[in-house]
Amino acid sequence: MSLLAVSKTKPFELIRQAHRLGLSKFGENYAQELAEKARALADLDVSWHFIGPIQSNKTALIAECSDWVHSLDRLKIARRLSEQRPPDRDPLNILIQVKTSQEERKSGVAPEALPDLVTAISELPNLALRGLMTIPAPATDEATQKRPFQQLRELLATLPFKHLDTLSMGMSQDLEAAISEGATIVRVGTDIFGARYNSLPPR
Ligand SMILES: *Cc1c(COP(=O)(O)O)cnc(C)c1O
């Protein structure tokens, strides 16, 4: 199990500090912010994970600067990321974001549509599909928190691709529930860096 430190809105120096304390995977929601941090901190041996909604005009930046993308939910975006991945870099690691809650979210593929998307993405040359990600509706009791995580784990097991072994699930509020359901990456911001303030980062 690994810990992704979600550093969105947090300054470079705090990321350096976190790295000195042993963290080596950082998550960002805005392409521009990820690119700036990846460039400014290029001397650190860390990996950069894009976890936010993906706009098509940002795919080149994401393809250049990320090691992982957790929030892929459309084939059109997948094709652009594959085309725009620089040839001298390893294939971009990909997780497909799945809708696991009834709540109407903009992001995430419906479970019924997942098998076709998985098949199509596996054929793209510069992407390495690794597994699934979800952001469920917030819940306070652990039984309710666990349900979507269990669903994601079961969905992964039904896919006919046994090399897919990554489940990105759990944030500060529900990471215990996610870990007990088999998370392989938890994405934690607040519990590592403290609260974020409302002002948006530069973009
Ligand atoms: C911000 C964010 C997180 C971290 O949330 P915390 O509640 O601060 O731990 C995790 N995943 C995604 C996709 C996020 O946008």
CSV table of C-alpha atoms and ligand atoms in Angstrom, one decimal:
chain,number,residue,atom,x,y,z
A,1,MET,CA,0.0,0.0,0.0
A,2,SER,CA,1.4,3.4,-0.8
A,3,LEU,CA,0.6,6.9,0.3
A,4,LEU,CA,0.0,9.7,-2.2
A,5,ALA,CA,0.6,13.1,-0.6
A,6,VAL,CA,-1.9,15.4,-2.2
A,7,SER,CA,0.0,18.7,-2.3
A,8,LYS,CA,-2.5,20.9,-4.3
A,9,THR,CA,-2.4,24.6,-3.2
A,10,LYS,CA,0.7,23.8,-1.0
A,11,PRO,CA,4.0,25.7,-1.7
A,12,PHE,CA,7.1,24.1,-3.1
A,13,GLU,CA,9.0,24.3,0.2
A,14,LEU,CA,6.4,22.2,2.0
A,15,ILE,CA,6.8,19.5,-0.7
A,16,ARG,CA,10.6,19.6,-0.2
A,17,GLN,CA,10.0,19.2,3.5
A,18,ALA,CA,7.6,16.3,3.0
A,19,HIS,CA,10.2,14.7,0.7
A,20,ARG,CA,12.9,15.0,3.3
A,21,LEU,CA,10.6,13.2,5.7
A,22,GLY,CA,10.3,10.3,3.3
A,23,LEU,CA,7.3,11.0,1.0
A,24,SER,CA,7.9,10.4,-2.7
A,25,LYS,CA,4.6,10.5,-4.5
A,26,PHE,CA,2.7,13.8,-4.9
A,27,GLY,CA,-0.8,14.5,-6.2
A,28,GLU,CA,-2.1,17.6,-7.9
A,29,ASN,CA,-5.5,18.6,-9.4
A,30,TYR,CA,-4.5,21.4,-11.7
A,31,ALA,CA,-2.3,20.7,-14.8
A,32,GLN,CA,-0.6,24.1,-14.6
A,33,GLU,CA,0.2,23.8,-10.9
A,34,LEU,CA,1.5,20.2,-11.4
A,35,ALA,CA,3.8,21.4,-14.3
A,36,GLU,CA,5.2,24.3,-12.2
A,37,LYS,CA,5.9,22.0,-9.3
A,38,ALA,CA,7.4,19.2,-11.3
A,39,ARG,CA,9.8,21.7,-13.0
A,40,ALA,CA,10.7,23.6,-9.8
A,41,LEU,CA,11.3,20.4,-7.9
A,42,ALA,CA,13.0,18.4,-10.8
A,43,ASP,CA,16.0,17.7,-8.5
A,44,LEU,CA,13.8,15.5,-6.2
A,45,ASP,CA,13.4,11.9,-6.9
A,46,VAL,CA,9.6,11.9,-6.7
A,47,SER,CA,6.7,10.9,-8.9
A,48,TRP,CA,3.8,13.3,-9.9
A,49,HIS,CA,0.2,12.1,-10.0
A,50,PHE,CA,-2.5,14.0,-11.7
A,51,ILE,CA,-5.8,13.5,-9.9
A,52,GLY,CA,-8.1,16.3,-11.1
A,53,PRO,CA,-10.7,16.6,-13.9
A,54,ILE,CA,-8.9,16.6,-17.3
A,55,GLN,CA,-9.7,19.3,-19.9
A,56,SER,CA,-8.6,18.5,-23.4
A,57,ASN,CA,-6.6,21.7,-23.7
A,58,LYS,CA,-4.4,20.5,-20.8
A,59,THR,CA,-3.6,17.0,-22.0
A,60,ALA,CA,-0.2,17.9,-23.4
A,61,LEU,CA,1.0,19.4,-20.2
A,62,ILE,CA,-0.3,16.4,-18.2
A,63,ALA,CA,1.3,14.0,-20.7
A,64,GLU,CA,4.6,15.8,-20.4
A,65,CYS,CA,4.8,16.3,-16.6
A,66,SER,CA,3.0,13.4,-14.9
A,67,ASP,CA,4.1,9.9,-14.0
A,68,TRP,CA,0.5,8.8,-13.2
A,69,VAL,CA,-3.0,10.0,-14.1
A,70,HIS,CA,-5.7,8.8,-11.7
A,71,SER,CA,-8.7,10.6,-13.2
A,72,LEU,CA,-9.1,9.3,-16.8
A,73,ASP,CA,-12.7,8.7,-17.7
A,74,ARG,CA,-13.0,9.3,-21.5
A,75,LEU,CA,-11.4,7.6,-24.5
A,76,LYS,CA,-10.9,10.9,-26.3
A,77,ILE,CA,-8.7,12.2,-23.5
A,78,ALA,CA,-6.9,8.9,-23.3
A,79,ARG,CA,-6.0,9.1,-27.1
A,80,ARG,CA,-4.7,12.6,-26.6
A,81,LEU,CA,-2.5,11.6,-23.6
A,82,SER,CA,-1.1,8.7,-25.6
A,83,GLU,CA,-0.3,10.8,-28.6
A,84,GLN,CA,1.2,13.6,-26.5
A,85,ARG,CA,3.3,11.5,-24.2
A,86,PRO,CA,7.0,12.4,-25.0
A,87,PRO,CA,8.7,9.5,-26.8
A,88,ASP,CA,11.7,9.5,-24.5
A,89,ARG,CA,9.5,8.8,-21.4
A,90,ASP,CA,8.0,5.6,-20.1
A,91,PRO,CA,4.4,5.0,-20.9
A,92,LEU,CA,2.1,7.1,-18.7
A,93,ASN,CA,0.6,5.1,-15.8
A,94,ILE,CA,-3.2,5.3,-16.0
A,95,LEU,CA,-6.1,4.7,-13.6
A,96,ILE,CA,-9.6,4.9,-14.8
A,97,GLN,CA,-11.9,6.9,-12.5
A,98,VAL,CA,-15.2,5.1,-11.8
A,99,LYS,CA,-18.5,6.5,-10.5
A,100,THR,CA,-19.4,4.4,-7.5
A,101,SER,CA,-22.0,6.7,-5.9
A,102,GLN,CA,-25.6,7.4,-6.8
A,103,GLU,CA,-24.7,11.0,-6.5
A,104,GLU,CA,-24.5,12.8,-9.8
A,105,ARG,CA,-20.9,13.5,-10.4
A,106,LYS,CA,-19.4,15.0,-13.5
A,107,SER,CA,-16.3,12.8,-13.4
A,108,GLY,CA,-16.0,9.1,-13.6
A,109,VAL,CA,-17.2,6.4,-16.0
A,110,ALA,CA,-20.3,4.4,-15.1
A,111,PRO,CA,-19.5,0.8,-14.1
A,112,GLU,CA,-21.4,-0.6,-17.1
A,113,ALA,CA,-19.2,1.4,-19.5
A,114,LEU,CA,-16.0,0.3,-17.8
A,115,PRO,CA,-15.1,-2.9,-19.8
A,116,ASP,CA,-15.3,-1.2,-23.2
A,117,LEU,CA,-13.2,1.7,-22.0
A,118,VAL,CA,-10.6,-0.7,-20.4
A,119,THR,CA,-10.3,-2.6,-23.7
A,120,ALA,CA,-9.9,0.6,-25.8
A,121,ILE,CA,-7.3,2.2,-23.4
A,122,SER,CA,-5.3,-1.0,-23.2
A,123,GLU,CA,-4.6,-0.7,-27.0
A,124,LEU,CA,-3.0,2.8,-26.8
A,125,PRO,CA,0.7,2.5,-27.2
A,126,ASN,CA,2.0,5.2,-24.7
A,127,LEU,CA,-0.3,4.5,-21.8
A,128,ALA,CA,0.1,1.7,-19.2
A,129,LEU,CA,-3.3,1.0,-17.7
A,130,ARG,CA,-2.8,0.0,-14.0
A,131,GLY,CA,-6.2,0.0,-12.3
A,132,LEU,CA,-9.1,2.0,-11.0
A,133,MET,CA,-9.8,5.1,-8.9
A,134,THR,CA,-12.9,6.4,-7.2
A,135,ILE,CA,-14.1,9.5,-5.2
A,136,PRO,CA,-17.3,8.4,-3.5
A,137,ALA,CA,-19.9,10.8,-2.0
A,138,PRO,CA,-18.7,11.8,1.5
A,139,ALA,CA,-20.1,9.6,4.3
A,140,THR,CA,-19.4,9.6,8.0
A,141,ASP,CA,-20.1,6.1,9.1
A,142,GLU,CA,-17.6,3.4,8.2
A,143,ALA,CA,-20.1,0.9,6.8
A,144,THR,CA,-21.4,3.5,4.2
A,145,GLN,CA,-17.8,4.5,3.5
A,146,LYS,CA,-16.8,1.0,2.7
A,147,ARG,CA,-19.5,0.1,0.2
A,148,PRO,CA,-18.1,2.1,-2.8
A,149,PHE,CA,-14.6,0.8,-2.1
A,150,GLN,CA,-15.8,-2.7,-2.0
A,151,GLN,CA,-17.6,-2.1,-5.3
A,152,LEU,CA,-14.4,-0.8,-6.9
A,153,ARG,CA,-12.4,-3.8,-5.7
A,154,GLU,CA,-15.0,-6.2,-7.1
A,155,LEU,CA,-15.1,-4.3,-10.4
A,156,LEU,CA,-11.4,-4.6,-10.8
A,157,ALA,CA,-11.6,-8.3,-10.1
A,158,THR,CA,-14.2,-8.8,-12.9
A,159,LEU,CA,-12.0,-7.2,-15.6
A,160,PRO,CA,-10.3,-9.7,-17.9
A,161,PHE,CA,-6.9,-8.1,-17.4
A,162,LYS,CA,-5.1,-9.7,-14.5
A,163,HIS,CA,-2.2,-7.3,-14.5
A,164,LEU,CA,-4.4,-4.5,-13.4
A,165,ASP,CA,-3.6,-4.3,-9.7
A,166,THR,CA,-4.0,-0.7,-8.5
A,167,LEU,CA,-6.9,0.6,-6.5
A,168,SER,CA,-6.6,4.4,-5.8
A,169,MET,CA,-9.2,5.0,-3.1
A,170,GLY,CA,-9.5,6.8,0.3
A,171,MET,CA,-8.8,10.3,1.3
A,172,SER,CA,-8.3,11.9,4.7
A,173,GLN,CA,-11.9,11.3,5.8
A,174,ASP,CA,-12.3,7.7,4.7
A,175,LEU,CA,-8.8,6.2,4.3
A,176,GLU,CA,-9.3,3.6,7.0
A,177,ALA,CA,-12.4,2.3,5.2
A,178,ALA,CA,-10.5,2.3,1.9
A,179,ILE,CA,-7.5,0.4,3.3
A,180,SER,CA,-9.7,-2.3,4.9
A,181,GLU,CA,-11.3,-2.8,1.4
A,182,GLY,CA,-7.9,-3.2,-0.3
A,183,ALA,CA,-6.7,0.2,-1.4
A,184,THR,CA,-3.2,0.1,-2.9
A,185,ILE,CA,-2.9,3.9,-3.0
A,186,VAL,CA,-4.6,6.3,-0.6
A,187,ARG,CA,-4.7,10.0,-1.6
A,188,VAL,CA,-4.2,12.1,1.5
A,189,GLY,CA,-4.0,15.9,1.6
A,190,THR,CA,-5.4,17.5,4.7
A,191,ASP,CA,-4.1,14.9,7.1
A,192,ILE,CA,-0.6,15.4,5.9
A,193,PHE,CA,-0.4,19.1,5.1
A,194,GLY,CA,-3.3,20.6,7.1
A,195,ALA,CA,-6.4,22.4,5.8
A,196,ARG,CA,-6.4,24.0,2.4
A,197,TYR,CA,-7.7,27.6,2.1
A,198,ASN,CA,-10.3,28.7,-0.3
A,199,SER,CA,-8.2,30.7,-2.6
A,200,LEU,CA,-7.5,28.8,-5.8
A,201,PRO,CA,-3.9,28.1,-6.8
A,202,PRO,CA,-2.5,29.9,-9.8
A,203,ARG,CA,-3.6,28.3,-13.0
B,1,LIG,C1,-8.0,17.0,-2.8
B,1,LIG,C2,-8.1,15.5,-3.2
B,1,LIG,C3,-7.7,14.5,-2.3
B,1,LIG,C4,-7.2,14.8,-0.9
B,1,LIG,O1,-8.2,15.1,0.0
B,1,LIG,P1,-8.0,15.3,1.6
B,1,LIG,O2,-9.4,15.3,2.0
B,1,LIG,O3,-7.4,16.6,1.7
B,1,LIG,O4,-7.2,14.2,2.0
B,1,LIG,C5,-7.7,13.2,-2.7
B,1,LIG,N1,-8.2,12.9,-3.9
B,1,LIG,C6,-8.6,13.8,-4.8
B,1,LIG,C7,-9.1,13.4,-6.2
B,1,LIG,C8,-8.6,15.2,-4.4
B,1,LIG,O5,-9.0,16.1,-5.3
